[in-house]
GROMACS .gro file of C-alpha atoms in nm:
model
  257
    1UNK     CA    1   0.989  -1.051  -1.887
    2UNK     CA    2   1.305  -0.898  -1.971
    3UNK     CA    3   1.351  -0.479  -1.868
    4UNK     CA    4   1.428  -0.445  -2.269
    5UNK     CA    5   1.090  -0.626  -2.347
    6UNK     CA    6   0.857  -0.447  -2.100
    7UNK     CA    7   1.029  -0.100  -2.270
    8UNK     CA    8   0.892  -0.185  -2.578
    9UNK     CA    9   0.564  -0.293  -2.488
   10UNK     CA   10   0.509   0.076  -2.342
   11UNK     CA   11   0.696   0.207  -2.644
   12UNK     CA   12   0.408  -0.026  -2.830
   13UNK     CA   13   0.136   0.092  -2.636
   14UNK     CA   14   0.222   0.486  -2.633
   15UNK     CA   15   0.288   0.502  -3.020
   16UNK     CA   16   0.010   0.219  -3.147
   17UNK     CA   17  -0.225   0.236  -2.822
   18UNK     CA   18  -0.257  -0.169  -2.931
   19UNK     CA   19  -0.464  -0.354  -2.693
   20UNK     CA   20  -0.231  -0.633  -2.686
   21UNK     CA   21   0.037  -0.448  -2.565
   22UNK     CA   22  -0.149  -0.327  -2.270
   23UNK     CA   23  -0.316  -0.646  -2.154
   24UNK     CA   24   0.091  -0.769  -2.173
   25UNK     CA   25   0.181  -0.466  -1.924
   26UNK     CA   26  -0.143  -0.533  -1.708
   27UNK     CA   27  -0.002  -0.901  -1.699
   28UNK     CA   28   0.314  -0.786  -1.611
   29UNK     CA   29   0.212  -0.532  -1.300
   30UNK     CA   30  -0.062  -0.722  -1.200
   31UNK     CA   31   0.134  -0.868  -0.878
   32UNK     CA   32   0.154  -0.469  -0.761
   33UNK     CA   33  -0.275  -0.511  -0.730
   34UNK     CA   34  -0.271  -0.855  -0.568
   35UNK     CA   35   0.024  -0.710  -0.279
   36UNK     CA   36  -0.139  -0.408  -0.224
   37UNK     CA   37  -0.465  -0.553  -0.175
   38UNK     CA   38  -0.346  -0.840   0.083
   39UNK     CA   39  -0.145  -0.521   0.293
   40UNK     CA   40  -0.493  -0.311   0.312
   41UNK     CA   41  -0.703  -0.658   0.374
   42UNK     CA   42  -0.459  -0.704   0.687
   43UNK     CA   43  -0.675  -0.475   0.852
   44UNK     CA   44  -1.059  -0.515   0.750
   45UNK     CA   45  -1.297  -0.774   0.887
   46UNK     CA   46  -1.360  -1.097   0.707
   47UNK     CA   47  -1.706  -0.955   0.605
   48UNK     CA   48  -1.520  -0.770   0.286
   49UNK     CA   49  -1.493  -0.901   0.025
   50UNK     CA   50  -1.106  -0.953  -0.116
   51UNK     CA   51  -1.199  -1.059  -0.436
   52UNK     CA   52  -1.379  -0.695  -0.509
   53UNK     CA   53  -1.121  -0.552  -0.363
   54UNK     CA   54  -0.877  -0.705  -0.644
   55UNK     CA   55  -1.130  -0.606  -0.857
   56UNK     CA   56  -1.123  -0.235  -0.784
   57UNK     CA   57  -0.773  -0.269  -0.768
   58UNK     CA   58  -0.702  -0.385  -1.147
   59UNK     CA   59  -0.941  -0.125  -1.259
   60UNK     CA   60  -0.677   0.126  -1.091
   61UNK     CA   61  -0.373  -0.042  -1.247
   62UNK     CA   62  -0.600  -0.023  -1.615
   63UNK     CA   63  -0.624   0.365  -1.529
   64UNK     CA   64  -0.249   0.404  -1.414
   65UNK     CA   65  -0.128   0.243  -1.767
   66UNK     CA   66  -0.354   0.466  -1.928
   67UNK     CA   67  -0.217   0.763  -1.809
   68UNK     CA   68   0.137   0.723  -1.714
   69UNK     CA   69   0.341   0.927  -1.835
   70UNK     CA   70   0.718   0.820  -1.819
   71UNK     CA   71   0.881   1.167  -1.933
   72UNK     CA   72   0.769   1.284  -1.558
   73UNK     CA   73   1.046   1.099  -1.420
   74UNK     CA   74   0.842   0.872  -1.199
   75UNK     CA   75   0.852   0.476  -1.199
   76UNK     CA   76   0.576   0.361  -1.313
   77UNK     CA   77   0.527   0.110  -1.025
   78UNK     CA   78   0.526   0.416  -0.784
   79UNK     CA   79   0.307   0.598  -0.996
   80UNK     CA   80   0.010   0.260  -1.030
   81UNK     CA   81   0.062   0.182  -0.654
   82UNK     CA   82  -0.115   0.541  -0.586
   83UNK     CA   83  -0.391   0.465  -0.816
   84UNK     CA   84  -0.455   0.112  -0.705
   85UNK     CA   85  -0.438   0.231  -0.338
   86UNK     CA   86  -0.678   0.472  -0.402
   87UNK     CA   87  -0.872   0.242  -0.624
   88UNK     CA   88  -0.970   0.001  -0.352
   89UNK     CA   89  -0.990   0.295  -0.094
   90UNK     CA   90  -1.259   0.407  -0.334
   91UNK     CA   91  -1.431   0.117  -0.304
   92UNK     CA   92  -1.418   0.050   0.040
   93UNK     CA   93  -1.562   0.428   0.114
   94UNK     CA   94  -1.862   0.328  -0.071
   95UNK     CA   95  -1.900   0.036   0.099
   96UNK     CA   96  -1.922   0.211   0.447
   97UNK     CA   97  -1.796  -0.137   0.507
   98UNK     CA   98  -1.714   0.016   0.942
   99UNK     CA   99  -1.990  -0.035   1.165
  100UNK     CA  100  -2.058   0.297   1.359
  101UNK     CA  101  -1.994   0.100   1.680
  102UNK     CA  102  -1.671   0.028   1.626
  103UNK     CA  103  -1.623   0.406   1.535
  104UNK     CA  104  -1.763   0.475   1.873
  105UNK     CA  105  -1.495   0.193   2.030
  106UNK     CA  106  -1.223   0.328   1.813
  107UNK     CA  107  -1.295   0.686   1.937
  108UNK     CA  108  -1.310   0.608   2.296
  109UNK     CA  109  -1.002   0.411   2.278
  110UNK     CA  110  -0.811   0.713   2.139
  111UNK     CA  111  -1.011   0.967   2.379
  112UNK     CA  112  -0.877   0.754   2.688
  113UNK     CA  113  -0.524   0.706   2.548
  114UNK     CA  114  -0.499   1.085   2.545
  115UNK     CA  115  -0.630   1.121   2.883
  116UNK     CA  116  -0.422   0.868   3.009
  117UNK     CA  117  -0.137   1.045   2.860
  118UNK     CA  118  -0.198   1.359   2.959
  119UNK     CA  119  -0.262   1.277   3.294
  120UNK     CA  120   0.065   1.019   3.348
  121UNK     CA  121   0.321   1.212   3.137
  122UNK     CA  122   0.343   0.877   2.922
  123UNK     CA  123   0.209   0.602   2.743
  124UNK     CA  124  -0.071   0.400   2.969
  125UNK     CA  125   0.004   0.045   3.024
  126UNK     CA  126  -0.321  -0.205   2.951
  127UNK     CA  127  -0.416  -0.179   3.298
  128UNK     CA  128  -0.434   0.144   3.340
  129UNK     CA  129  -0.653   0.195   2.980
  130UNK     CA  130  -0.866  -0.135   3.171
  131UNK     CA  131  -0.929   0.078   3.451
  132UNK     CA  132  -1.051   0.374   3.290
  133UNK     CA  133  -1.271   0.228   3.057
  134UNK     CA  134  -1.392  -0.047   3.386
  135UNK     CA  135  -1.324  -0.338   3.171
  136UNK     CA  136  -1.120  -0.622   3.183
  137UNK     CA  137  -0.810  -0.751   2.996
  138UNK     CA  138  -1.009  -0.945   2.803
  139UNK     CA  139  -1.244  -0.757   2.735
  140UNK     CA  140  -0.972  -0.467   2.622
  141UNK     CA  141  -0.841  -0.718   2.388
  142UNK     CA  142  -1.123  -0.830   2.229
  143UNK     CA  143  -1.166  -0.413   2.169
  144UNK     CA  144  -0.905  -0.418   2.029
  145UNK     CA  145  -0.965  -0.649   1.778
  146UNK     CA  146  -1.267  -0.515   1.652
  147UNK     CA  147  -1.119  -0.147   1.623
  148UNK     CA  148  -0.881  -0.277   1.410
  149UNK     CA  149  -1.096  -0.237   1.124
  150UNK     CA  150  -1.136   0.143   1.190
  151UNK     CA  151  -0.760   0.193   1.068
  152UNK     CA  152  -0.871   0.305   0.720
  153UNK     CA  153  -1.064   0.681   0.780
  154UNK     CA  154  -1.382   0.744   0.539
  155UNK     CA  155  -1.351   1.062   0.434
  156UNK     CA  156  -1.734   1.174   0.526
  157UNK     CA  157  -1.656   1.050   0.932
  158UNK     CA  158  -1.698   1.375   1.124
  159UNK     CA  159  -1.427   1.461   1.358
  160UNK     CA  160  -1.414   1.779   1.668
  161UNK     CA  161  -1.367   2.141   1.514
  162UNK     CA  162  -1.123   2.274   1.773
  163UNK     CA  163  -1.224   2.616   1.732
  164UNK     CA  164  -1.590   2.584   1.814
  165UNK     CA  165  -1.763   2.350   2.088
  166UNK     CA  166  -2.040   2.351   1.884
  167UNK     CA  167  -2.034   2.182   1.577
  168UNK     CA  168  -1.836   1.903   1.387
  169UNK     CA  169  -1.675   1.865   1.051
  170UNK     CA  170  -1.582   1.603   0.796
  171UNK     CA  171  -1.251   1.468   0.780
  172UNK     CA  172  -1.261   1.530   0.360
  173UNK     CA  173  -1.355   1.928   0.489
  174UNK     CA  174  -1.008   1.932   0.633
  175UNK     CA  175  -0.798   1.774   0.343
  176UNK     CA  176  -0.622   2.069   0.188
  177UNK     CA  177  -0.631   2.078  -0.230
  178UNK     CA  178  -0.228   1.970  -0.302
  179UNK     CA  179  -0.266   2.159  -0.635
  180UNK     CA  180  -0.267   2.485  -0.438
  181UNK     CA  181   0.097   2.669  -0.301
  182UNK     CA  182   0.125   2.651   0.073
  183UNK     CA  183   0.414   2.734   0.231
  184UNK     CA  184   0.329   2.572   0.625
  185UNK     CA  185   0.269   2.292   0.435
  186UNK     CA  186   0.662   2.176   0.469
  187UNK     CA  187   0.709   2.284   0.819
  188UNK     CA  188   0.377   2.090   0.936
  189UNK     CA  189   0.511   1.789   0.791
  190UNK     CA  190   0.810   1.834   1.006
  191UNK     CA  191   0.610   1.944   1.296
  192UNK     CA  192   0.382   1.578   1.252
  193UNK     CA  193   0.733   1.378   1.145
  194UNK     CA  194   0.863   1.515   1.505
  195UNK     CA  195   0.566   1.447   1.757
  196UNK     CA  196   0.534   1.058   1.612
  197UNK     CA  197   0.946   1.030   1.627
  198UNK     CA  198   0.855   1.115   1.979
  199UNK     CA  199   0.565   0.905   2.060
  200UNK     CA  200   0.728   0.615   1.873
  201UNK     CA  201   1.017   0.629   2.087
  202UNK     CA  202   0.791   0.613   2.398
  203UNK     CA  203   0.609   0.289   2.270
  204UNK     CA  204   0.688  -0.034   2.417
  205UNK     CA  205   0.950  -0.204   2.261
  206UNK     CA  206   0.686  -0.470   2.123
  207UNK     CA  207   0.503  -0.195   1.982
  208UNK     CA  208   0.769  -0.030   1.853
  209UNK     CA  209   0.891  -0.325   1.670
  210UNK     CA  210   0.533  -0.388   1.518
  211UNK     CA  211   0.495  -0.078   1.372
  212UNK     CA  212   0.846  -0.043   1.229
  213UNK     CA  213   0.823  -0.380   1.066
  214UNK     CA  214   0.467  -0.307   0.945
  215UNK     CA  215   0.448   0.065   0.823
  216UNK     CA  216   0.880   0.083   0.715
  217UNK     CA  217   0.956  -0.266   0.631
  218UNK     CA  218   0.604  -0.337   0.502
  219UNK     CA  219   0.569  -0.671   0.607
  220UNK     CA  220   0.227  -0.797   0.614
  221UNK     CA  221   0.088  -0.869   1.017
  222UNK     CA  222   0.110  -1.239   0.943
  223UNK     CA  223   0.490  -1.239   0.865
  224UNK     CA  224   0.515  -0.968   1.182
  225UNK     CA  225   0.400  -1.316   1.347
  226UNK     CA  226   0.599  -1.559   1.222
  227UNK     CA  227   0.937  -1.313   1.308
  228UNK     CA  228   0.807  -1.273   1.652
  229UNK     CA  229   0.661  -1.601   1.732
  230UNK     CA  230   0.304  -1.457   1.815
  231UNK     CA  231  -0.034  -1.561   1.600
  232UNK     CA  232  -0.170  -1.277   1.342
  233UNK     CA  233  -0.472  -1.202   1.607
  234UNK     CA  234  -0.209  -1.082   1.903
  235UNK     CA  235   0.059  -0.890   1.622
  236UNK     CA  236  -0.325  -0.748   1.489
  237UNK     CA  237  -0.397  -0.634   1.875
  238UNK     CA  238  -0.051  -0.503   1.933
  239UNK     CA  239  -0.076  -0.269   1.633
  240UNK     CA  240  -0.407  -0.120   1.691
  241UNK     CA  241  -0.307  -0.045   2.012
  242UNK     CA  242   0.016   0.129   1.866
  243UNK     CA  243  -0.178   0.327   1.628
  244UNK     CA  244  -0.438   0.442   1.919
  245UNK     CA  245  -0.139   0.548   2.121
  246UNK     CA  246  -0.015   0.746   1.832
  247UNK     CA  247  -0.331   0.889   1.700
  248UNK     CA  248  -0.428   1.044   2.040
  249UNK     CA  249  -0.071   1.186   2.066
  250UNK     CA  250  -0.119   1.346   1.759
  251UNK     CA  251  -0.478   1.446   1.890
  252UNK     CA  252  -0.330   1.596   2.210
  253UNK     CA  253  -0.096   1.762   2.048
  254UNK     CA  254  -0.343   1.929   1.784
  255UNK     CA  255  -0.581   2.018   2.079
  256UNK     CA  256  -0.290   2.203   2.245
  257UNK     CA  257  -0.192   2.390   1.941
   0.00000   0.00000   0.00000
């Protein structure tokens, strides 16, 4: 559909609000729900569902042309991709679809990586997380697997209050409202943009190249493999790892501030 066509279909759908109009738009963005969904099913386990995953996200795309409103100055495909990303996280919160023992793995992993870290002055090799944890290379990668799940937080997981010893809080206690003024908010985004610049840096190269096709060229795990020559299962262990690495980096850092 041409750019002049799709124009007036909103122009159609703002002035008239005709149904036909907006099926035609949810026809036309409906590839948006469909690659969003196959970049967050990357990392779940085969026990989700992708269909109601789709499903969730359409109903965010429905809600995004509903409510978009162009004289913002936002494209409307940046504005949907929030609300179907948040759609199908939605849905996958109420699923508690993480088994609490792969929280447990996916917390240890990070605990040791910051130990590790803190103890060497850089990023662990495999052996050296093997040791500490008294389990083989195998076994480590067949961790690692199953933590990969865990990449998507639910917002009710509790997490270690730094300032007390004593209790825990929810990671959704911590989120701050956006709709209020706060002016650290700029300089902590720096602060968090420098420390993973730095831990990146110190990744091996494999890692680094994982996570900077994955997270800034956005290319699913399964084309990570085909560029690299390695299956989907070791690109899938490669990443987690990256992410543990950088997630107890951030965690060390936190606990030092």
């Amino acid at each position: 559909m041409t750019t002049t066509a799709i124009e007036n279909l909103w122009q159609e759908f703002r002035e008239t609000g005709s149904k036909v109009a907006k099926d035609k738009l949810l026809v036309e963005y409906a590839h948006l729900v469909k690659y969003i969904t196959q970049r967050l099913a990357v990392n779940l386990p085969p026990s989700v569902d992708r269909d109601d995953l789709f499903g969730s996200g359409i109903m965010g795309l429905i809600k995004a042309v509903e409510t978009f409103e162009p004289e913002r100055g936002f494209k409307f495909e940046t504005y949907a991709g929030h609300k179907i990303r948040g759609a199908i996280l939605d849905e996958l919160r109420a699923l508690d679809w993480v088994p609490r023992s792969v929280r447990q793995k996916s917390r240890e992993l990070q605990r040791v990586f910051s130990k590790l870290e803190n103890r060497l002055g850089r990023s662990p090799y495999d052996d050296e997380v093997c040791d500490e944890l008294g389990i083989s290379i195998e076994e480590y990668e067949q961790m690692l697997s199953e933590v990969t799940p865990a990449t998507v937080v639910s917002l009710d997981e509790s997490m270690s209050d730094f300032d007390s010893d004593s209790r825990e809080v929810r990671v959704i206690d911590q989120i701050e409202n956006s709709s209020s003024p706060s002016p650290l908010r700029e300089l902590g985004y720096k602060e968090i943009k420098g420390i993973l610049k730095g831990a990146i840096t110190d990744l091996p190269e494999n890692e680094r190249l994982v996570v900077a096709l994955y997270h800034y060229e956005e290319l699913t795990l399964k084309e990570i493999g085909a560029v690299l020559n390695l299956t989907e299962s070791r690109v899938s262990q490669i990443h987690s790892k990256a992410v543990m690495k950088l997630r107890a980096r951030l965690l060390q850092k936190i606990d030092v501030y």
